[in-house]
Amino acid sequence: MVAFIIRRLIQSLFVMFFVALVSFSMFQFIGDPVNQMVGVETSLKERAELRERLGLNDPIPVQFFNYITDAVQGDFGISYQQKRPVSQMLVERLPATLELSLISALFSLLVGIPMGVYTGLNRNGFLAKCFLTISLIGISLPTFLIGILLIFFFSVTLANLQPISIFGLFMLDPKIFQLPSFGRGTVVDLGWWTTGLLTVDGLKALIMPSITLGLFQLTLIMRLVRSEMLEVLRTDYIKFARARGLRNRAVNFGHALKNTMVPVITITGLQVGSIIAFAIITETVFQWPGMGQMFLQAVTNVDIPIMAAYLMLIAFFFVVINLIVDMLYYVVDPRLRIDTGKGSGHG
Amino acid sequence: MADPLLQVRNLVVEFPTRRGTLTAVDNISFDIAEGEVLGVVGESGAGKSLTGAAIIGLLEPPGQVGAGEILLEGRRIDNLPYEQMRRIRGKQIGAIFQDPLTSLNPLYSVGRQLTETIMTHTDMTPTKARERAIELLTEVGIPAPARRVDQYPHQFSGGMRQRVVIALALAVNPRLVVADEPTTALDVSIQAQIIALLKKLCRDHGTAVMLVTHDMGVIAETADRVAVMYAGRIAEIGPVREVIKNAKHPYTHGLMGSIPAVGHDAERLEQIPGSMPRLTDIPQGCAFNPRCPQAHGRCFRDRPEPLPVEDSRVACWLYDEANALSYEDAKRAVAAKEQVSEAQLEEQANV
């Protein structure tokens, strides 16, 4: 187990090294950094001085070495546009993106897995068929469209509705269901982290972006769990578990669901990575002050230090998540724990 | 004598399909007494396993009990709701399946699967259940049970896994165990051990067994009585010695003839010509009639029901008193055929 983790760590270092190489090469190929930083009236001499000060006259391997050593220490250079350290800007934006990703990942797991189990168990049920049809819509609609539709309904339409009388008992104002269409709402600053999870306003602001971002993953997880459940329910050990008179819950969740977990963990791990990486679209639709939005602005301004740092950060998340996924396999499946000695390795 | 432990009365198992209903088990009746071992033999597709599945209430849809009843200790169990039947499964009727390699959940230790079963049916504490689990593993002959109890199925060999499966089936001392081809997936050398173990445990606990197999050797060694099934019907049911030594139904007769015996220098094994009919085209009358050497007019017209003959019950018109042939005649007819084939054998031996 320890040897395995060390091996995976070394592999991860290699991955990060190559990603660093790619992001570093952006500096070389996408325009001249000096041109981005100075004004039109800067003299050639001043430009040359700046070039020397930035170390751009060093041989490229030396520049790369400096870049990596700085990056390892958390220094990704200074934004061309904003003249502020990139790492500081990332730290400011990171909580917004991570909170959004975490909530939408939880949403897709906590709703997707039960729906998958349900549709797997009641294959021909009416509700199961409804879920499957709806999931098709979720899979085929583009993310931004879902976001825009949600905004249209919950932020625009509800705001214009008159209060409705419910059976003449009380008046229901549709505005209580109204949700904010942009920003994080009120956030609490914990010093190193700003969170929207502690205020009602912040939570309300999270609802629509999380649904938008998580809906595709939800339908994917639901369909995956469903097909795995159908597979596992046919196996002999499920038949035998029933023959032993185990309770339905124990058979369906203890025995069947657990056996579907290995593929589900794999996919979930990959999806959490892409939720973080592709939050860009959702963040744009909802004006979410996260890293994705910052990245898009950086692309518009050819702000290479930010783009390079973003690339490396996303790669880092992918590597960490994959490492966690690999370790979860060990927790779930005893057949992978090879170090148990006698009798292993056969069948 | 009290009621038999298990009574199966006119059981019909059918599969509704788009082109009509297929009857896989057709109107069969038998009893299993307390502590008795009933062997059920027959070719693949004769309905043996389905009968077992119907008894434990786990017919796979769309299979269903179409008619008849199953009584356990005089109480009807075939129409119980799922939850009530679940309480009977494992507690009163245990089951053992064919393939020990796939009968155990790979993600749980054998101990966890044992304690889970024990605690579902009794109110033992986890510690007590664990002790009982180790005790059961000892009983089924697993060495170092205190250590093995925490191991996972993949750390056991096939034979050892089938021992664990037996321990699971017998965990809460059921009155009856339905063993569906418990040795088919195992090495020949392990088969004998597993059968001996099953037999010993059931004798010790007074558990009755319904042993489904197509291995006559296993039946001869283990069973008290044997039911021979053909095309979803019982052809012959009786004491094991009687059926083996003195087969009455022409099908049983052919079946026994097809078993190789050591020291018997037959050139070729006898075989029954043809094959068992598919469920969709079972002939009118006796299902065996296209392959029966003694089929006559009535066999093609009316379906024979099992009739008492000596200690057995045989579904064959040869033994019907209303038939022109008396039982003695029938016996002679069967014997004549036997002599012919023996004479042929001798002839061949002399040449």
XYZ file of C-alpha atoms in Angstrom:
698
model
C 0.000 0.000 0.000
C 2.719 2.496 1.007
C 4.858 1.429 -1.957
C 1.851 1.941 -4.214
C 1.227 5.451 -2.921
C 4.891 6.387 -3.336
C 4.837 5.044 -6.882
C 1.731 7.040 -7.675
C 3.276 10.163 -6.122
C 6.325 9.874 -8.356
C 4.075 9.448 -11.381
C 2.125 12.521 -10.306
C 5.359 14.526 -10.073
C 6.157 13.603 -13.658
C 2.721 14.705 -14.788
C 3.097 18.022 -13.006
C 6.549 18.502 -14.509
C 5.225 18.152 -18.026
C 2.261 20.403 -17.368
C 4.732 22.994 -16.049
C 6.705 22.610 -19.270
C 3.601 23.285 -21.325
C 2.532 26.292 -19.304
C 6.057 27.669 -19.368
C 6.229 27.369 -23.117
C 3.195 29.625 -23.385
C 5.412 32.477 -22.277
C 7.694 31.778 -25.222
C 5.120 31.485 -27.929
C 2.242 33.780 -27.144
C 3.498 37.283 -27.761
C 6.235 39.283 -26.075
C 5.565 39.804 -22.363
C 7.362 43.152 -22.415
C 4.984 44.506 -25.039
C 2.067 43.490 -22.824
C 3.456 45.318 -19.818
C 4.634 48.644 -21.141
C 2.864 51.578 -22.693
C 3.298 52.901 -26.221
C 5.661 55.676 -25.205
C 8.165 53.490 -23.315
C 11.605 53.897 -24.852
C 13.600 50.991 -26.268
C 16.189 51.400 -23.510
C 13.574 51.089 -20.799
C 12.211 48.041 -22.548
C 15.641 46.425 -22.606
C 16.128 47.162 -18.922
C 12.763 45.616 -18.085
C 13.662 42.580 -20.192
C 16.894 42.172 -18.270
C 15.159 42.700 -14.889
C 12.528 40.058 -15.693
C 15.278 37.572 -16.575
C 14.018 37.199 -20.133
C 17.567 37.308 -21.505
C 18.609 34.180 -19.606
C 18.920 30.919 -21.544
C 15.542 29.170 -21.769
C 16.429 26.168 -19.530
C 17.516 28.616 -16.810
C 14.244 30.494 -17.202
C 12.331 27.231 -16.928
C 14.272 26.221 -13.837
C 13.509 29.575 -12.217
C 9.846 29.254 -13.206
C 9.520 25.827 -11.591
C 11.343 26.729 -8.405
C 9.139 29.794 -8.040
C 5.983 27.817 -8.827
C 6.807 25.195 -6.204
C 7.030 28.012 -3.672
C 3.643 29.281 -4.807
C 4.984 32.187 -6.853
C 3.449 32.279 -10.333
C 4.693 35.707 -11.278
C 2.794 38.951 -11.615
C -0.263 39.541 -13.740
C 0.543 41.696 -16.757
C -2.764 43.434 -16.587
C -3.410 43.860 -12.895
C 0.207 44.151 -11.725
C -0.574 41.921 -8.750
C 0.923 38.540 -7.792
C -0.993 35.783 -9.615
C -0.959 33.485 -6.601
C -2.672 36.136 -4.527
C -5.350 36.563 -7.184
C -5.850 32.789 -7.380
C -6.212 32.471 -3.611
C -8.889 35.156 -3.681
C -10.823 33.356 -6.415
C -10.241 29.751 -5.357
C -12.884 29.541 -2.586
C -15.677 30.623 -4.929
C -14.839 27.949 -7.499
C -14.134 25.189 -5.002
C -17.317 25.834 -3.061
C -19.372 25.811 -6.232
C -17.684 22.612 -7.453
C -18.029 20.862 -4.108
C -21.720 21.693 -3.784
C -22.513 20.636 -7.339
C -20.499 17.413 -6.951
C -22.375 16.615 -3.732
C -25.654 17.453 -5.445
C -24.926 15.137 -8.359
C -23.812 12.274 -6.057
C -26.522 12.599 -3.423
C -29.279 12.815 -6.016
C -27.691 10.743 -8.793
C -26.853 7.609 -6.785
C -30.301 7.165 -5.179
C -31.959 7.813 -8.537
C -29.645 5.262 -10.158
C -30.424 2.678 -7.474
C -34.130 3.357 -7.781
C -34.194 3.049 -11.556
C -32.018 -0.078 -11.312
C -34.363 -1.766 -8.833
C -37.640 -0.736 -10.452
C -36.596 -1.201 -14.001
C -40.087 -1.070 -15.452
C -41.646 1.352 -12.993
C -43.324 4.486 -14.278
C -41.209 6.799 -12.124
C -38.005 5.050 -13.225
C -38.922 5.635 -16.845
C -39.638 9.298 -16.080
C -36.192 9.635 -14.484
C -34.548 8.105 -17.522
C -36.369 10.404 -19.911
C -35.508 13.462 -17.849
C -31.894 12.312 -17.643
C -31.758 12.233 -21.436
C -32.706 15.889 -21.466
C -30.052 16.602 -18.846
C -27.421 14.865 -20.914
C -28.291 16.524 -24.191
C -28.949 20.130 -23.127
C -25.840 22.336 -23.073
C -24.861 23.628 -19.619
C -25.228 27.303 -20.389
C -28.744 26.805 -21.720
C -29.849 25.145 -18.493
C -28.323 28.037 -16.568
C -30.085 30.599 -18.688
C -33.418 28.770 -18.420
C -33.066 28.610 -14.637
C -32.317 32.320 -14.479
C -35.233 33.033 -16.762
C -37.655 31.162 -14.562
C -36.409 31.685 -11.016
C -35.045 35.206 -11.353
C -37.082 36.851 -14.069
C -40.477 35.163 -14.349
C -41.011 34.730 -10.605
C -40.158 38.378 -10.005
C -43.015 39.456 -12.256
C -45.725 37.158 -10.879
C -48.524 38.449 -8.679
C -49.189 36.764 -5.321
C -51.472 33.740 -5.740
C -54.224 32.704 -3.356
C -53.881 29.067 -2.226
C -57.425 27.642 -1.743
C -58.370 31.022 -0.326
C -56.427 30.153 2.838
C -53.385 32.330 2.451
C -51.616 34.349 -0.133
C -48.518 32.835 -1.673
C -46.016 35.301 -2.980
C -43.966 33.620 -5.730
C -41.147 36.000 -4.886
C -40.096 33.856 -1.910
C -38.907 31.276 -4.442
C -36.989 33.877 -6.359
C -33.259 33.186 -6.605
C -30.393 35.580 -7.290
C -29.048 35.292 -10.817
C -25.509 36.532 -10.310
C -22.673 36.690 -7.782
C -22.068 34.790 -4.563
C -24.416 36.792 -2.350
C -23.132 37.650 1.091
C -19.900 35.871 1.943
C -18.207 35.422 5.304
C -14.475 36.047 5.391
C -12.652 33.464 7.464
C -9.295 35.119 6.904
C -7.854 32.666 4.418
C -11.141 31.549 2.921
C -14.346 33.307 1.988
C -17.453 31.187 2.254
C -21.004 31.627 1.079
C -22.145 28.561 3.012
C -22.767 30.419 6.249
C -25.343 32.927 5.084
C -28.841 32.299 3.727
C -28.090 34.722 0.968
C -24.868 32.909 0.033
C -26.607 29.523 0.048
C -29.422 30.845 -2.128
C -26.854 32.164 -4.585
C -25.271 28.705 -4.750
C -28.455 26.840 -5.700
C -28.814 27.636 -9.382
C -25.112 27.562 -10.350
C -24.661 24.204 -8.569
C -27.650 22.691 -10.317
C -26.443 24.015 -13.659
C -22.953 22.683 -13.131
C -24.019 19.377 -11.537
C -26.943 18.356 -13.730
C -24.862 16.709 -16.408
C -22.791 14.791 -13.829
C -25.988 13.819 -12.057
C -27.484 12.208 -15.127
C -24.178 10.528 -15.921
C -23.861 9.084 -12.407
C -27.490 8.018 -12.375
C -27.157 6.137 -15.653
C -23.888 4.572 -14.564
C -25.258 3.412 -11.206
C -28.359 2.081 -12.923
C -26.507 -0.048 -15.445
C -24.056 -1.300 -12.812
C -26.945 -2.183 -10.500
C -28.684 -4.136 -13.254
C -25.437 -6.024 -13.811
C -24.790 -6.774 -10.136
C -28.386 -7.757 -9.347
C -28.035 -10.653 -11.782
C -25.013 -12.125 -10.005
C -25.038 -15.308 -7.965
C -23.990 -13.649 -4.742
C -27.070 -11.432 -4.835
C -29.237 -14.499 -5.423
C -27.462 -16.250 -2.575
C -27.852 -13.198 -0.315
C -31.606 -13.346 -0.972
C -31.610 -17.096 -0.371
C -30.049 -16.451 3.034
C -33.086 -14.327 3.847
C -31.214 -11.051 4.236
C -33.377 -7.967 4.384
C -34.031 -6.207 1.105
C -32.179 -3.133 2.277
C -29.106 -5.165 3.161
C -29.177 -6.914 -0.211
C -29.797 -3.821 -2.326
C -27.563 -1.343 -0.557
C -25.079 -3.440 1.413
C -24.373 -6.060 -1.205
C -25.448 -4.710 -4.588
C -24.675 -0.998 -4.323
C -21.254 -1.537 -2.812
C -20.295 -3.705 -5.757
C -21.189 -0.921 -8.156
C -18.914 1.536 -6.376
C -15.587 0.934 -8.135
C -16.704 2.253 -11.544
C -18.762 4.971 -9.881
C -15.720 6.189 -7.929
C -13.626 6.253 -11.097
C -16.135 8.302 -13.016
C -16.920 10.568 -10.080
C -13.221 11.323 -9.609
C -12.812 12.282 -13.246
C -16.014 14.296 -13.152
C -15.036 16.267 -10.043
C -11.874 17.254 -11.883
C -13.816 18.432 -14.878
C -16.404 20.187 -12.713
C -13.601 22.361 -11.339
C -12.020 22.826 -14.745
C -15.204 23.493 -16.678
C -16.890 25.667 -14.115
C -15.802 28.377 -16.548
C -19.091 28.372 -18.450
C -21.299 28.274 -15.391
C -19.256 30.998 -13.760
C -19.686 33.165 -16.821
C -23.448 32.621 -16.989
C -23.932 33.430 -13.303
C -21.192 36.080 -13.011
C -19.624 33.875 -10.367
C -16.410 35.480 -9.094
C -14.379 32.303 -9.438
C -11.193 31.195 -11.155
C -12.963 30.362 -14.388
C -14.136 33.886 -14.838
C -10.639 35.141 -14.046
C -9.213 32.761 -16.628
C -11.570 34.014 -19.321
C -10.592 37.590 -18.573
C -6.942 36.548 -18.707
C -7.467 34.997 -22.132
C -9.077 38.197 -23.423
C -6.139 40.236 -22.141
C -3.443 37.680 -23.088
C -2.448 37.683 -19.415
C -0.124 34.693 -19.693
C 0.996 34.331 -16.051
C -2.625 33.822 -14.998
C -3.325 31.351 -17.798
C -0.196 29.357 -16.991
C -0.938 29.289 -13.275
C -4.560 28.264 -13.909
C -3.396 25.428 -16.142
C -1.039 24.132 -13.481
C -3.590 24.468 -10.717
C -6.198 22.480 -12.659
C -3.618 19.804 -13.450
C -2.752 19.699 -9.767
C -6.424 19.144 -8.846
C -6.725 16.325 -11.385
C -3.608 14.637 -10.051
C -4.725 14.897 -6.424
C -8.235 13.644 -7.189
C -6.888 10.693 -9.133
C -4.617 9.830 -6.255
C -7.580 9.887 -3.889
C -9.593 7.738 -6.314
C -6.826 5.145 -6.449
C -6.697 4.989 -2.687
C -10.484 4.657 -2.477
C -10.270 1.524 -4.650
C -8.247 -0.033 -1.886
C -10.814 0.896 0.700
C -13.695 -0.536 -1.342
C -12.240 -3.646 -2.948
C -10.343 -6.131 -0.767
C -9.115 -7.990 -3.848
C -6.717 -5.124 -4.540
C -5.103 -5.307 -1.117
C -2.415 -7.671 -2.246
C -0.297 -7.491 0.889
C -2.609 -9.847 2.803
C -0.363 -12.788 2.000
C -1.476 -16.419 1.900
C -3.937 -17.617 -0.677
C -4.079 -14.374 -2.586
C -3.527 -14.042 -6.285
C -5.604 -17.069 -7.172
C -8.919 -16.409 -8.809
C -46.456 -40.304 11.532
C -46.671 -36.512 11.518
C -46.905 -34.431 8.389
C -43.883 -34.547 6.127
C -41.559 -31.556 6.481
C -42.156 -30.378 2.948
C -45.077 -31.185 0.723
C -45.162 -30.196 -2.905
C -48.619 -30.603 -4.381
C -49.303 -30.389 -8.115
C -46.668 -27.705 -8.575
C -46.634 -25.924 -11.936
C -43.899 -23.462 -12.856
C -44.529 -21.486 -15.989
C -43.013 -18.730 -18.086
C -45.472 -16.431 -19.780
C -44.029 -15.470 -23.161
C -45.348 -13.521 -26.070
C -46.178 -16.732 -27.888
C -48.056 -18.366 -25.044
C -47.180 -19.849 -21.695
C -44.292 -22.300 -21.409
C -44.722 -24.873 -18.695
C -41.299 -25.760 -17.333
C -42.438 -27.756 -14.309
C -45.685 -29.550 -14.999
C -47.868 -30.741 -12.163
C -45.388 -32.464 -9.883
C -45.958 -33.703 -6.341
C -43.547 -35.071 -3.759
C -42.790 -34.992 -0.047
C -39.626 -34.643 1.929
C -39.679 -36.065 5.459
C -37.777 -34.677 8.452
C -34.080 -35.331 8.047
C -34.542 -37.090 4.724
C -32.259 -36.611 1.725
C -34.227 -36.488 -1.510
C -32.149 -36.612 -4.660
C -33.574 -34.990 -7.763
C -31.983 -36.102 -11.028
C -32.644 -35.426 -14.650
C -31.114 -33.947 -17.754
C -30.482 -30.228 -18.151
C -33.784 -28.467 -18.578
C -35.836 -31.163 -16.873
C -37.019 -28.603 -14.317
C -34.945 -29.739 -11.320
C -33.447 -26.374 -10.486
C -36.714 -24.539 -11.101
C -38.445 -26.811 -8.614
C -35.757 -25.922 -6.071
C -36.081 -22.212 -6.852
C -39.859 -22.425 -6.485
C -39.471 -23.985 -3.033
C -37.195 -21.240 -1.747
C -39.458 -18.686 -3.401
C -36.781 -17.247 -5.657
C -38.022 -18.042 -9.135
C -36.553 -15.480 -11.447
C -39.156 -13.444 -13.272
C -40.887 -13.989 -15.568
C -40.945 -17.523 -14.088
C -43.846 -18.023 -11.696
C -45.742 -20.676 -9.787
C -48.725 -21.266 -12.031
C -50.650 -23.729 -9.878
C -50.292 -26.118 -7.001
C -49.030 -25.529 -3.504
C -45.913 -25.918 -1.412
C -46.318 -26.624 2.287
C -43.611 -26.406 4.912
C -44.579 -28.165 8.151
C -48.165 -28.076 6.963
C -48.143 -24.336 6.303
C -48.510 -23.016 2.790
C -45.476 -21.021 1.732
C -45.787 -20.566 -2.016
C -48.226 -17.653 -1.767
C -46.582 -15.764 1.101
C -45.740 -12.089 0.606
C -42.050 -11.381 -0.026
C -41.283 -10.175 3.493
C -42.755 -13.266 5.184
C -41.013 -15.595 2.772
C -37.759 -13.750 3.452
C -38.021 -14.683 7.136
C -38.371 -18.347 6.137
C -35.450 -18.269 3.716
C -32.225 -18.928 5.503
C -33.996 -19.618 8.778
C -36.115 -22.633 7.812
C -35.031 -23.323 4.253
C -31.377 -22.898 3.400
C -29.996 -22.912 -0.108
C -26.704 -23.866 -1.701
C -25.969 -22.892 -5.266
C -23.904 -24.422 -7.974
C -20.931 -22.114 -8.218
C -19.084 -21.379 -4.978
C -16.769 -18.999 -6.825
C -19.595 -16.572 -7.431
C -21.914 -17.294 -4.490
C -19.979 -15.126 -2.060
C -19.855 -11.352 -2.202
C -16.225 -10.485 -3.026
C -16.279 -7.248 -1.030
C -17.091 -8.680 2.404
C -15.103 -10.997 4.613
C -16.625 -14.445 5.099
C -17.064 -13.609 8.777
C -19.072 -10.514 7.954
C -21.324 -12.539 5.590
C -21.836 -15.209 8.259
C -22.583 -12.798 11.107
C -24.909 -10.844 8.839
C -26.921 -13.988 8.135
C -26.940 -15.040 11.788
C -27.960 -11.642 13.081
C -30.722 -11.284 10.497
C -32.491 -14.366 11.810
C -31.610 -14.392 15.511
C -31.090 -11.695 18.120
C -27.471 -12.601 18.845
C -25.073 -9.800 19.699
C -22.260 -9.121 17.215
C -19.716 -10.791 19.526
C -21.888 -13.863 19.937
C -22.556 -14.019 16.197
C -18.829 -13.867 15.509
C -18.200 -16.746 17.900
C -20.925 -18.692 16.164
C -19.361 -17.864 12.773
C -16.002 -19.272 13.866
C -17.796 -22.328 15.257
C -19.525 -22.854 11.907
C -16.264 -22.551 9.982
C -14.741 -25.150 12.300
C -17.717 -27.383 11.686
C -17.366 -27.241 7.906
C -13.689 -28.132 8.222
C -11.924 -24.880 7.520
C -8.491 -24.895 9.143
C -7.497 -22.007 11.431
C -11.066 -20.615 11.463
C -10.272 -17.832 13.940
C -7.883 -16.343 11.420
C -9.769 -17.245 8.255
C -12.987 -15.653 9.491
C -11.628 -12.199 8.659
C -10.434 -13.185 5.199
C -12.166 -12.408 1.944
C -13.644 -14.948 -0.493
C -10.802 -14.494 -2.980
C -8.411 -15.840 -0.364
C -10.224 -19.210 -0.334
C -9.982 -22.003 -2.890
C -13.081 -23.299 -4.690
C -13.627 -26.222 -2.334
C -13.083 -24.027 0.711
C -15.527 -21.496 -0.644
C -18.176 -24.174 -1.069
C -17.565 -25.111 2.577
C -18.184 -21.478 3.500
C -21.361 -21.527 1.403
C -22.511 -24.636 3.288
C -21.731 -22.897 6.581
C -23.832 -19.939 5.394
C -26.723 -22.178 4.337
C -26.696 -23.997 7.684
C -25.927 -20.885 9.784
C -29.204 -20.799 11.672
C -30.039 -24.505 11.482
C -32.707 -24.585 8.799
C -35.068 -27.585 8.662
C -34.429 -28.060 4.955
C -31.579 -27.293 2.603
C -32.115 -27.011 -1.144
C -28.733 -27.849 -2.680
C -28.705 -27.048 -6.382
C -25.843 -28.981 -7.993
C -23.510 -28.188 -5.098
C -20.534 -30.000 -6.594
C -20.853 -29.454 -10.333
C -18.350 -26.599 -10.420
C -15.744 -28.407 -8.314
C -12.857 -30.763 -9.000
C -13.800 -34.424 -8.863
C -11.529 -35.009 -5.863
C -13.178 -32.160 -3.941
C -16.718 -33.229 -4.915
C -16.638 -36.310 -2.725
C -15.402 -34.315 0.270
C -18.120 -31.701 -0.101
C -20.856 -34.314 -0.471
C -19.576 -36.222 2.552
C -19.498 -32.991 4.547
C -23.009 -32.009 3.519
C -24.301 -35.460 4.363
C -22.603 -35.529 7.770
C -23.741 -32.044 8.771
C -27.317 -32.670 7.760
C -27.387 -35.969 9.619
C -25.939 -34.317 12.737
C -28.450 -31.468 12.654
C -31.387 -33.533 11.408
C -31.668 -31.269 8.375
C -33.562 -32.543 5.365
C -31.936 -32.023 1.977
C -33.288 -31.635 -1.501
C -30.225 -32.499 -3.543
C -30.528 -31.429 -7.159
C -27.906 -32.985 -9.384
C -27.360 -34.841 -12.593
C -24.730 -37.038 -11.018
C -26.238 -40.478 -10.217
C -23.094 -41.344 -8.256
C -23.746 -38.520 -5.812
C -27.375 -39.615 -5.491
C -26.482 -43.247 -4.871
C -24.076 -42.228 -2.151
C -26.170 -39.609 -0.396
C -29.874 -39.803 -0.999
C -32.552 -41.772 0.851
C -35.038 -41.363 -1.932
C -34.685 -40.166 -5.480
C -36.986 -38.378 -7.900
C -36.216 -38.723 -11.591
C -37.446 -35.755 -13.604
C -38.063 -35.661 -17.315
C -39.388 -32.683 -19.311
C -40.801 -30.955 -16.250
C -42.508 -34.059 -14.847
C -41.559 -36.671 -12.316
C -40.997 -39.950 -14.151
C -40.272 -42.038 -11.119
C -39.815 -41.414 -7.421
C -38.824 -44.001 -4.834
C -36.213 -45.323 -2.423
C -32.756 -44.868 -3.867
C -31.847 -48.596 -3.925
C -35.088 -49.446 -5.609
C -34.665 -46.832 -8.321
C -31.053 -47.689 -8.997
C -31.197 -51.472 -8.772
C -34.687 -51.978 -10.078
C -35.585 -49.074 -12.303
C -39.197 -49.187 -13.404
C -39.731 -46.312 -15.763
C -38.139 -46.914 -19.173
C -36.445 -43.507 -18.881
C -34.862 -44.335 -15.525
C -33.867 -47.628 -16.986
C -32.083 -45.935 -19.848
C -30.514 -43.435 -17.473
C -29.047 -46.182 -15.311
C -27.800 -47.986 -18.397
C -25.871 -44.954 -19.447
C -23.694 -44.871 -16.341
C -20.264 -46.396 -16.888
C -19.271 -49.016 -14.312
C -15.723 -49.997 -13.491
C -15.006 -53.605 -14.485
C -17.851 -53.774 -16.957
C -16.309 -54.330 -20.382
C -19.113 -52.988 -22.499
C -17.864 -51.755 -25.851
C -20.252 -48.877 -25.875
C -22.323 -47.318 -23.137
C -26.012 -47.695 -23.636
C -27.647 -44.452 -24.582
C -31.182 -43.240 -24.900
C -31.806 -42.334 -28.516
C -32.913 -38.782 -29.248
C -32.961 -35.895 -26.818
C -35.347 -34.367 -24.355
C -38.087 -32.341 -26.105
C -37.959 -28.562 -25.927
C -40.548 -26.877 -23.740
C -42.334 -25.643 -26.828
C -42.957 -29.058 -28.324
C -43.590 -31.598 -25.603
C -45.537 -34.390 -27.296
C -49.058 -35.339 -26.407
C -49.416 -38.188 -23.911
C -46.244 -39.290 -22.185
C -43.418 -36.782 -22.723
C -40.969 -39.637 -23.123
C -42.899 -41.424 -25.882
C -40.672 -40.483 -28.864
C -37.669 -42.064 -27.186
C -39.326 -44.929 -25.355
C -38.639 -48.420 -26.684
C -41.911 -49.666 -25.208
C -44.256 -46.884 -26.172
C -47.649 -48.099 -27.309
C -50.979 -46.633 -28.341
C -52.034 -45.130 -25.055
C -48.642 -43.476 -24.452
C -49.259 -41.225 -27.454
C -52.745 -40.282 -26.275
C -52.926 -39.830 -22.514
C -50.508 -38.398 -20.063
C -49.581 -40.930 -17.320
C -49.775 -39.741 -13.691
C -47.410 -41.271 -11.091
C -48.936 -44.539 -9.870
C -47.776 -46.519 -6.875
C -45.672 -49.499 -7.885
C -44.104 -51.398 -4.993
C -42.412 -48.663 -2.858
C -42.128 -46.221 -5.726
C -44.446 -44.104 -7.768
C -43.977 -44.358 -11.509
C -45.562 -42.300 -14.262
C -45.785 -44.941 -16.984
C -48.724 -46.705 -18.629
C -46.840 -49.997 -18.432
C -47.826 -50.129 -14.768
C -51.441 -49.124 -15.075
C -53.717 -51.838 -13.823
C -56.418 -50.780 -16.231
C -53.881 -51.366 -18.951
C -53.792 -54.759 -20.603
C -50.387 -55.437 -19.128
C -50.202 -56.376 -15.480
C -47.260 -55.229 -13.390
C -45.713 -58.699 -13.802
C -46.083 -58.459 -17.544
C -44.502 -55.047 -17.532
C -41.605 -56.292 -15.505
C -41.182 -59.167 -17.877
C -41.309 -56.822 -20.856
C -38.599 -54.654 -19.366
C -36.536 -57.689 -18.372
C -36.884 -59.180 -21.869
C -35.363 -56.123 -23.368
C -32.607 -56.248 -20.820
C -31.872 -59.884 -21.657
C -31.697 -59.066 -25.306
C -29.103 -56.427 -24.738
C -27.200 -58.657 -22.322
C -27.282 -61.479 -24.824
C -25.883 -59.113 -27.406
C -23.151 -58.148 -25.023
C -22.303 -61.756 -24.354
C -22.286 -62.461 -28.024
C -19.887 -59.642 -28.599
C -17.738 -60.852 -25.722
C -17.618 -64.372 -27.193
C -16.618 -63.216 -30.630
